[in-house]
Coordinates of C-alpha atoms in Angstrom, one line a residue:
P12 CA 0.0 0.0 0.0
T13 CA 1.0 3.6 -0.3
P14 CA 2.6 5.1 2.8
P15 CA 0.0 5.6 5.6
G16 CA -0.4 8.7 7.6
P17 CA -1.5 12.3 6.8
G18 CA 1.4 13.1 4.5
P19 CA 1.3 14.7 1.1
D20 CA -1.8 13.8 -0.8
P21 CA -1.1 11.2 -3.6
P22 CA -1.8 12.5 -7.2
P23 CA -5.2 11.7 -8.5
L24 CA -5.4 8.3 -10.1
P25 CA -6.7 7.8 -13.6
R26 CA -9.8 5.7 -13.9
H27 CA -7.9 2.8 -15.2
Q28 CA -5.2 2.8 -12.5
S29 CA -5.3 1.8 -8.8
F30 CA -3.4 -0.3 -6.3
A31 CA -4.0 -3.2 -8.7
P32 CA -5.1 -2.7 -12.3
T33 CA -8.8 -2.0 -12.6
P34 CA -9.6 -4.9 -14.9
V35 CA -8.2 -7.6 -12.5
V36 CA -11.4 -8.5 -10.7
S37 CA -13.7 -8.3 -13.7
R38 CA -11.2 -10.1 -16.0
L39 CA -10.2 -12.8 -13.5
H40 CA -13.8 -13.9 -12.7
R41 CA -14.6 -14.4 -16.3
R42 CA -11.8 -16.9 -16.9
P43 CA -13.4 -20.4 -16.8
R44 CA -10.2 -22.0 -15.5
L45 CA -10.2 -19.9 -12.3
K46 CA -12.8 -21.5 -10.2
G47 CA -12.6 -19.3 -7.1
P48 CA -12.1 -20.5 -3.5
P49 CA -12.9 -24.0 -2.4
P50 CA -16.3 -24.3 -0.8
L51 CA -14.7 -25.3 2.5
L52 CA -13.1 -21.8 2.9
P53 CA -16.4 -19.8 3.1
L54 CA -17.9 -22.5 5.3
A55 CA -14.9 -22.5 7.6
S56 CA -15.0 -18.8 7.9
H57 CA -18.6 -18.6 8.9
V58 CA -18.2 -21.5 11.4
F59 CA -15.3 -19.7 12.9
D60 CA -17.0 -16.3 12.9
G61 CA -20.2 -17.7 14.4
A62 CA -18.6 -19.9 17.1
W63 CA -18.9 -17.1 19.7
D64 CA -22.5 -16.3 18.9
W65 CA -24.1 -17.5 15.6
R66 CA -26.8 -14.9 15.7
F67 CA -24.4 -12.1 14.8
L68 CA -23.7 -13.9 11.5
S69 CA -26.8 -12.2 10.3
L70 CA -25.1 -8.8 10.6
L71 CA -22.1 -10.1 8.6
R72 CA -24.4 -11.5 5.9
I73 CA -26.4 -8.2 5.7
S74 CA -23.2 -6.2 5.1
T75 CA -22.1 -8.8 2.5
L76 CA -25.3 -8.9 0.5
V77 CA -25.9 -5.1 0.6
D78 CA -22.4 -4.2 -0.6
F79 CA -22.2 -7.0 -3.2
F80 CA -25.4 -5.9 -4.9
V81 CA -24.7 -2.2 -4.4
G82 CA -21.3 -2.7 -5.9
R83 CA -22.7 -4.5 -9.0
A84 CA -25.4 -1.9 -9.5
M85 CA -22.9 1.0 -9.1
D86 CA -20.5 -0.5 -11.5
R87 CA -23.1 -0.9 -14.2
S88 CA -24.6 2.6 -13.8
E89 CA -23.3 5.7 -15.6
D90 CA -25.7 8.0 -13.7
D91 CA -23.9 9.9 -11.1
V92 CA -27.1 10.6 -9.1
V93 CA -27.9 6.9 -9.0
R94 CA -24.4 6.0 -8.0
R95 CA -24.4 8.5 -5.1
R96 CA -27.7 7.1 -3.9
L97 CA -26.3 3.5 -4.0
L98 CA -23.3 4.6 -2.1
G99 CA -25.6 6.2 0.4
V100 CA -27.4 2.8 0.8
S101 CA -24.0 1.2 1.6
L102 CA -23.0 3.9 4.1
A103 CA -26.4 4.0 5.8
T104 CA -26.5 0.2 6.2
N105 CA -23.0 -0.4 7.4
L106 CA -22.6 2.7 9.6
G107 CA -26.1 2.3 10.9
I108 CA -25.3 -1.2 12.1
L109 CA -22.0 -0.1 13.6
A110 CA -23.6 2.9 15.3
S111 CA -26.4 0.9 16.7
F112 CA -24.3 -1.8 18.2
K113 CA -21.2 0.1 19.2
Y114 CA -22.1 3.7 19.9
F115 CA -25.8 3.7 21.0
G116 CA -25.0 3.4 24.6
F117 CA -22.2 5.9 24.3
F118 CA -24.3 8.6 22.7
V119 CA -27.2 8.0 25.1
D120 CA -24.9 8.3 28.2
S121 CA -23.2 11.4 26.7
F122 CA -26.6 13.1 26.2
V123 CA -27.7 12.3 29.7
D124 CA -24.5 13.7 31.1
L125 CA -24.8 16.8 29.0
M126 CA -28.3 17.4 30.2
G127 CA -27.2 17.0 33.8
L128 CA -24.6 19.7 33.3
I129 CA -27.2 22.2 32.4
G130 CA -29.5 21.1 35.3
W131 CA -31.9 18.8 33.4
S132 CA -32.5 15.4 34.8
V133 CA -32.9 12.9 32.0
T134 CA -33.0 9.2 32.1
G135 CA -31.9 7.2 29.1
P136 CA -33.2 3.8 28.0
A137 CA -31.5 1.0 29.9
I138 CA -30.4 -1.2 26.9
D139 CA -27.4 -3.4 27.2
I140 CA -26.2 -4.1 23.7
I141 CA -23.5 -6.7 23.1
L142 CA -20.8 -5.6 20.6
P143 CA -20.4 -8.2 17.8
V144 CA -16.9 -9.5 17.3
G145 CA -15.0 -7.9 14.4
I146 CA -17.8 -5.5 13.4
S147 CA -15.5 -2.5 13.3
F148 CA -13.1 -4.3 11.0
Y149 CA -15.4 -5.9 8.5
T150 CA -17.5 -2.7 8.3
F151 CA -14.5 -0.7 7.1
Q152 CA -13.4 -3.5 4.8
T153 CA -16.7 -3.7 3.0
L154 CA -17.0 0.1 2.8
S155 CA -13.6 0.4 1.2
Y156 CA -14.9 -2.0 -1.6
T157 CA -18.0 0.3 -2.4
F158 CA -15.9 3.4 -2.1
D159 CA -13.4 2.1 -4.7
I160 CA -16.1 1.1 -7.0
Y161 CA -17.8 4.5 -6.6
R162 CA -14.5 6.2 -7.5
R163 CA -14.1 3.8 -10.4
R164 CA -10.8 2.5 -9.1
M165 CA -11.9 -1.1 -9.6
S166 CA -14.7 -3.2 -11.1
A167 CA -17.2 -5.0 -9.0
T168 CA -17.1 -8.8 -8.8
D169 CA -20.1 -10.9 -9.9
D170 CA -19.1 -13.8 -7.7
L171 CA -21.0 -13.7 -4.5
L172 CA -19.0 -16.6 -3.0
V173 CA -15.7 -14.8 -3.6
F174 CA -17.0 -11.6 -2.2
G175 CA -18.4 -13.4 0.8
V176 CA -15.0 -14.9 1.5
Y177 CA -13.3 -11.5 1.2
V178 CA -15.6 -10.1 3.9
A179 CA -15.6 -13.1 6.2
F180 CA -12.0 -14.5 5.8
F181 CA -11.4 -15.8 9.3
P182 CA -7.7 -15.1 9.9
Q183 CA -8.2 -11.3 9.7
L184 CA -11.9 -10.8 10.3
V185 CA -11.7 -10.4 14.1
A186 CA -9.0 -7.8 14.3
G187 CA -7.6 -7.0 10.9
P188 CA -5.6 -6.1 9.0
I189 CA -8.4 -4.2 7.2
E190 CA -7.7 -5.4 3.6
R191 CA -8.5 -3.6 0.4
A192 CA -10.5 -5.5 -2.2
Q193 CA -8.0 -4.7 -4.9
H194 CA -5.3 -6.6 -3.0
L195 CA -7.2 -9.5 -1.3
L196 CA -10.2 -10.2 -3.5
P197 CA -8.3 -11.4 -6.6
Q198 CA -6.4 -13.9 -4.5
F199 CA -9.7 -15.7 -3.8
L200 CA -10.4 -16.0 -7.5
V201 CA -7.6 -18.6 -7.9
R202 CA -8.2 -22.2 -6.9
R203 CA -4.9 -23.4 -5.4
E204 CA -4.0 -27.0 -5.8
N205 CA -1.1 -26.6 -3.3
V206 CA 0.8 -23.9 -1.4
A207 CA 4.4 -23.0 -2.1
T208 CA 6.9 -24.3 0.5
E209 CA 8.2 -20.7 1.0
Q210 CA 4.7 -19.6 2.0
L211 CA 4.3 -22.6 4.4
V212 CA 7.7 -21.9 6.1
S213 CA 7.2 -18.1 6.4
G214 CA 3.6 -18.7 7.5
V215 CA 4.7 -21.0 10.4
H216 CA 7.4 -18.5 11.3
L217 CA 4.9 -15.6 11.5
I218 CA 2.6 -17.7 13.7
V219 CA 5.4 -18.6 16.1
L220 CA 6.6 -15.0 16.2
G221 CA 3.1 -13.8 16.8
L222 CA 2.5 -16.2 19.6
V223 CA 5.8 -15.2 21.2
K224 CA 4.8 -11.5 21.0
K225 CA 1.4 -12.2 22.5
V226 CA 2.1 -14.8 25.2
A227 CA 5.7 -14.3 26.2
I228 CA 5.7 -10.5 25.9
A229 CA 2.2 -9.0 26.1
D230 CA 0.7 -11.5 28.5
A231 CA 3.7 -11.5 30.7
V232 CA 3.3 -7.8 31.5
A233 CA -0.5 -7.8 31.5
P234 CA -1.0 -8.7 35.2
F235 CA 1.1 -5.7 36.3
V236 CA -0.7 -3.4 33.9
N237 CA -4.1 -4.5 35.1
S238 CA -3.2 -4.1 38.8
A239 CA -1.6 -0.7 38.4
F240 CA -4.4 0.8 36.3
A241 CA -7.0 -0.6 38.8
D242 CA -5.4 1.5 41.6
T243 CA -4.5 4.8 39.9
A244 CA -5.3 7.0 43.0
D245 CA -2.8 5.2 45.4
A246 CA -0.1 3.7 43.2
S247 CA 3.3 5.3 43.4
G248 CA 4.6 7.5 40.6
V249 CA 7.3 4.9 39.7
N250 CA 4.8 2.1 39.5
L251 CA 2.5 4.2 37.3
A252 CA 5.3 5.1 35.0
V253 CA 6.4 1.5 34.7
A254 CA 2.8 0.5 34.1
V255 CA 2.5 2.9 31.2
V256 CA 5.7 1.5 29.6
A257 CA 4.3 -2.0 30.2
F258 CA 1.1 -1.1 28.5
G259 CA 2.9 0.2 25.5
I260 CA 4.7 -3.1 25.3
Q261 CA 1.5 -5.1 25.9
I262 CA -0.6 -3.4 23.2
Y263 CA 2.2 -3.6 20.6
G264 CA 3.0 -7.3 21.3
D265 CA -0.7 -8.1 21.6
F266 CA -1.9 -6.4 18.4
S267 CA 1.2 -6.9 16.2
G268 CA 1.2 -10.5 17.5
Y269 CA -2.4 -11.0 16.3
S270 CA -1.5 -9.5 12.9
D271 CA 1.5 -11.9 12.6
I272 CA -0.7 -14.9 13.5
A273 CA -3.4 -13.7 11.0
R274 CA -0.8 -13.3 8.2
G275 CA 0.8 -16.6 9.0
S276 CA -2.5 -18.5 9.1
A277 CA -3.5 -16.9 5.7
R278 CA -0.2 -17.9 4.2
L279 CA -0.8 -21.6 5.1
L280 CA -3.8 -21.2 2.7
G281 CA -1.8 -19.5 0.1
I282 CA -3.1 -16.0 0.8
D283 CA -0.9 -12.9 1.5
L284 CA -2.2 -10.3 3.8
M285 CA -0.7 -6.8 4.1
R286 CA 1.8 -5.9 6.8
N287 CA 0.0 -4.0 9.6
F288 CA 3.0 -3.0 11.6
E289 CA 6.5 -1.8 10.7
Q290 CA 8.5 -1.3 13.9
P291 CA 6.5 1.8 15.1
Y292 CA 8.4 2.4 18.3
L293 CA 11.6 3.1 16.2
S294 CA 9.9 6.1 14.7
T295 CA 11.4 9.6 15.1
T296 CA 8.2 11.5 14.5
I297 CA 4.5 11.0 15.2
T298 CA 3.9 11.2 11.4
E299 CA 6.3 8.3 10.9
F300 CA 4.7 6.5 13.8
W301 CA 1.3 6.5 12.0
R302 CA 3.0 5.3 8.9
R303 CA 4.1 2.2 10.9
W304 CA 1.3 1.6 13.4
H305 CA -1.9 -0.2 12.4
I306 CA -1.1 0.6 8.8
S307 CA -4.3 -0.8 7.4
L308 CA -6.4 1.6 9.5
S309 CA -4.2 4.7 9.1
T310 CA -4.3 4.2 5.3
W311 CA -8.0 3.7 5.4
L312 CA -8.6 6.9 7.4
R313 CA -6.3 8.8 5.0
D314 CA -7.9 7.5 1.7
Y315 CA -11.5 7.4 2.7
L316 CA -11.8 10.3 5.3
Y317 CA -8.8 12.7 5.3
I318 CA -8.4 13.1 1.6
P319 CA -12.2 13.3 0.8
L320 CA -12.5 16.0 3.5
G321 CA -9.9 18.0 1.5
G322 CA -6.6 16.6 2.8
N323 CA -3.9 19.3 2.8
R324 CA -5.1 20.9 -0.4
G325 CA -6.8 23.9 1.3
T326 CA -5.7 26.6 3.7
R327 CA -3.7 25.8 6.9
F328 CA -6.9 26.0 8.9
E329 CA -8.7 23.6 6.6
T330 CA -5.8 21.2 6.7
A331 CA -5.7 21.3 10.5
R332 CA -9.5 20.8 10.6
N333 CA -9.4 17.8 8.3
L334 CA -6.5 16.3 10.2
M335 CA -8.2 16.8 13.6
I336 CA -11.6 15.4 12.4
T337 CA -9.7 12.3 11.1
M338 CA -7.9 11.6 14.2
L339 CA -10.8 12.2 16.5
L340 CA -13.0 9.8 14.5
G341 CA -10.1 7.4 14.4
G342 CA -10.0 7.5 18.2
L343 CA -13.7 7.0 18.4
W344 CA -13.4 4.0 16.1
H345 CA -11.2 2.3 18.7
G346 CA -13.9 2.4 21.4
A347 CA -17.1 4.1 22.4
A348 CA -15.6 6.3 25.2
W349 CA -14.3 9.8 25.7
T350 CA -10.9 8.4 26.6
F351 CA -10.5 7.2 23.0
V352 CA -11.6 10.6 21.7
V353 CA -9.0 12.3 23.8
W354 CA -6.4 9.8 22.6
G355 CA -7.2 10.6 19.0
G356 CA -7.2 14.3 19.8
L357 CA -3.8 14.1 21.3
H358 CA -2.3 12.4 18.2
G359 CA -4.1 14.9 16.0
S360 CA -2.4 17.7 18.1
Y361 CA 0.9 16.1 17.8
L362 CA 0.6 15.9 14.0
L363 CA -0.5 19.5 13.8
V364 CA 2.5 20.7 15.8
E365 CA 4.9 18.7 13.6
R366 CA 3.3 20.3 10.5
L367 CA 3.5 23.8 11.9
I368 CA 7.2 23.6 12.8
G369 CA 8.1 21.6 9.7
I370 CA 9.4 18.3 11.3
K371 CA 10.2 15.7 8.6
A372 CA 9.9 12.0 9.1
S373 CA 13.0 9.8 8.7
P374 CA 13.5 7.5 5.7
R375 CA 11.3 4.4 5.9
V376 CA 14.2 1.9 5.5
G377 CA 17.1 1.2 7.9
L378 CA 17.7 2.3 11.4
P379 CA 17.4 5.9 12.4
H380 CA 20.7 7.8 12.3
P381 CA 22.2 8.2 15.8
S382 CA 21.6 11.9 15.6
R383 CA 17.8 11.1 15.5
L384 CA 17.8 9.1 18.8
P385 CA 16.6 12.1 20.9
A386 CA 13.8 12.6 18.4
M387 CA 12.9 8.9 18.7
A388 CA 12.9 9.2 22.5
V389 CA 10.6 12.2 22.4
T390 CA 8.2 10.4 20.0
W391 CA 8.2 7.3 22.2
I392 CA 7.3 9.4 25.3
L393 CA 4.5 11.3 23.5
V394 CA 3.0 8.0 22.2
H395 CA 3.1 6.5 25.7
L396 CA 1.5 9.6 27.3
A397 CA -1.4 9.2 24.9
W398 CA -1.6 5.5 25.7
V399 CA -2.6 6.5 29.3
F400 CA -6.0 7.7 27.9
F401 CA -6.3 4.6 25.7
R402 CA -5.9 2.2 28.6
A403 CA -7.6 4.1 31.5
D404 CA -11.1 3.2 32.5
G405 CA -12.1 6.9 32.5
L406 CA -10.8 10.5 32.3
T407 CA -10.4 10.7 36.1
E408 CA -8.2 7.7 36.2
A409 CA -6.1 8.9 33.2
F410 CA -5.5 12.3 35.0
D411 CA -4.6 10.5 38.2
I412 CA -1.9 8.5 36.4
L413 CA -0.5 11.6 34.8
V414 CA -0.5 13.6 38.0
G415 CA 1.1 10.6 39.9
I416 CA 3.9 10.4 37.4
A417 CA 4.5 14.1 37.1
T418 CA 4.6 14.6 40.9
L419 CA 6.7 11.4 41.5
R420 CA 4.1 10.3 44.0
G421 CA 5.6 8.3 46.8
G422 CA 4.7 4.7 47.7
A423 CA 5.9 1.1 47.3
I424 CA 7.8 0.2 44.1
D425 CA 7.1 -3.2 42.5
R426 CA 10.5 -4.4 41.6
T427 CA 9.1 -7.7 40.3
A428 CA 7.3 -5.8 37.7
I429 CA 10.4 -3.9 36.7
S430 CA 12.3 -7.1 36.4
I431 CA 9.6 -8.4 33.9
V432 CA 9.1 -5.2 32.0
I433 CA 12.7 -4.5 31.2
P434 CA 13.4 -7.9 29.5
A435 CA 10.1 -7.6 27.7
L436 CA 11.1 -4.2 26.3
A437 CA 14.6 -5.5 25.4
V438 CA 13.1 -8.5 23.5
T439 CA 10.6 -6.2 21.7
L440 CA 13.5 -3.9 20.6
V441 CA 15.6 -6.8 19.4
I442 CA 12.7 -8.1 17.3
D443 CA 12.1 -4.7 15.8
I444 CA 15.7 -3.8 15.1
T445 CA 16.3 -7.2 13.5
Q446 CA 13.2 -6.7 11.2
R447 CA 14.2 -3.2 10.4
V448 CA 17.8 -4.2 9.5
T449 CA 16.8 -7.2 7.4
G450 CA 13.7 -5.6 5.9
S451 CA 11.8 -8.8 6.5
H452 CA 9.2 -10.0 9.1
S453 CA 10.2 -13.6 8.4
G454 CA 14.0 -13.3 8.2
L455 CA 14.4 -16.0 10.8
S456 CA 13.1 -18.5 8.3
Q457 CA 16.2 -17.9 6.1
W458 CA 18.7 -18.8 9.0
Q459 CA 20.7 -21.9 8.9
P460 CA 18.8 -25.0 10.1
L461 CA 20.6 -25.3 13.5
A462 CA 20.3 -21.7 14.4
R463 CA 16.7 -21.6 13.2
G464 CA 15.9 -24.7 15.3
V465 CA 17.4 -23.2 18.4
A466 CA 15.5 -19.9 17.9
Y467 CA 12.2 -21.8 17.4
G468 CA 13.0 -24.0 20.5
L469 CA 13.6 -21.0 22.7
G470 CA 10.4 -19.4 21.4
I471 CA 8.3 -22.5 22.2
V472 CA 9.9 -22.7 25.7
A473 CA 9.0 -19.1 26.3
L474 CA 5.4 -19.9 25.3
I475 CA 5.2 -22.7 27.8
V476 CA 6.9 -20.7 30.6
F477 CA 4.7 -17.6 30.2
S478 CA 1.4 -19.4 29.5
G479 CA -0.7 -18.5 32.6
P480 CA -3.6 -20.6 34.0
A481 CA -6.2 -18.3 32.3
P482 CA -6.1 -16.9 28.8
V483 CA -5.6 -13.2 28.4
P484 CA -8.0 -11.9 25.6
F485 CA -6.6 -9.9 22.8
I486 CA -7.0 -6.2 23.5
Y487 CA -8.8 -5.4 20.3
F488 CA -11.3 -8.2 20.9
Q489 CA -12.6 -6.0 23.6

């Protein structure tokens, strides 16, 4: 994909040009020799997605059917008014479902609180709505499909089975990456008789690496993070600072670990998913951080929100407005709480300041120059200050943490936690530096057999040692 983040707007694409050539989808599905995915794949995806609660499969099917038929109708129409109405149907359906299940309670509670501030006593409806697994991810994925057809960047597919697999593909449905149809959909048009050995080897490597990140790094620091954030008013400043660092390690190991497992699982089926993380904690600016963190979301927000709002083509005020709206809505996408809105607003403010003073991001390959290490440290600190709001249960708890750290609040210091967090941070940096230097996420698979076997063995031992009695849910599952 093109570099994520609110950088310079890409030049307008001709109608026939896109991430993949426009005719790919329409041309491939007309070839009789390409039979599409095996029937087991869509069946397996729906069984997997419905295992938690089969009733929510109806929402997935509604989004699939609406966007499939809207896409076909839009592709065949030359009337701009009709095309806009069809796009409106897709937006209303997908965003309506997302708003109802994810944001209804948030909006009601916020309205009640607002009325309370002006002295009006209002009681909202007591409705406890369960959030369906993966709804934020597959909603954005299907919307990108209809947006690209509306912009004539790609042709619609006439194969409902193929489109259904694109929406419900189980490795990445629950927590991404948010794939574009131009990249993923054509891969389902090919019936594979076998999978290349290279894909199998790299797939297993990514799965093991993802499990090590999740279990041996993220889950290892999770108990300390949970205990410190549950006692923000009384915890010492040192413990709170260590907890913030630990959460930065946890969310990175947790989410990038999931992405690695998803990519590895897909490769075992002969499918390549995009990279979702590129060593974000080695960034020297916030702009660069967003080009490396949750890449599939940052590029989605850029292409389907920031640029349509006007991007950086207007005045400074308009650019600042577009950037702040994008980051605020990006924060709200992560969760229905004001803490996420503040988190998005902080990152929007960081990006605005960088634009105002003309800070440039480092090159995207290789390690930062030693002279950039202070900038990397400042970026790391700013990112972790924002993580406080992402993790805290409420704004009060978030400010308690910041005040406790700033005032170096006294109290007991958990040295056991420090002894766990420091090695976890070191291992994370070693993995990232190795990947940055080699330019590969699966470079270990190219090592000599003995060295590779030792590395895999150590990874499996770490999984056994750090596997607790109870599973720790993936953060983005919540």
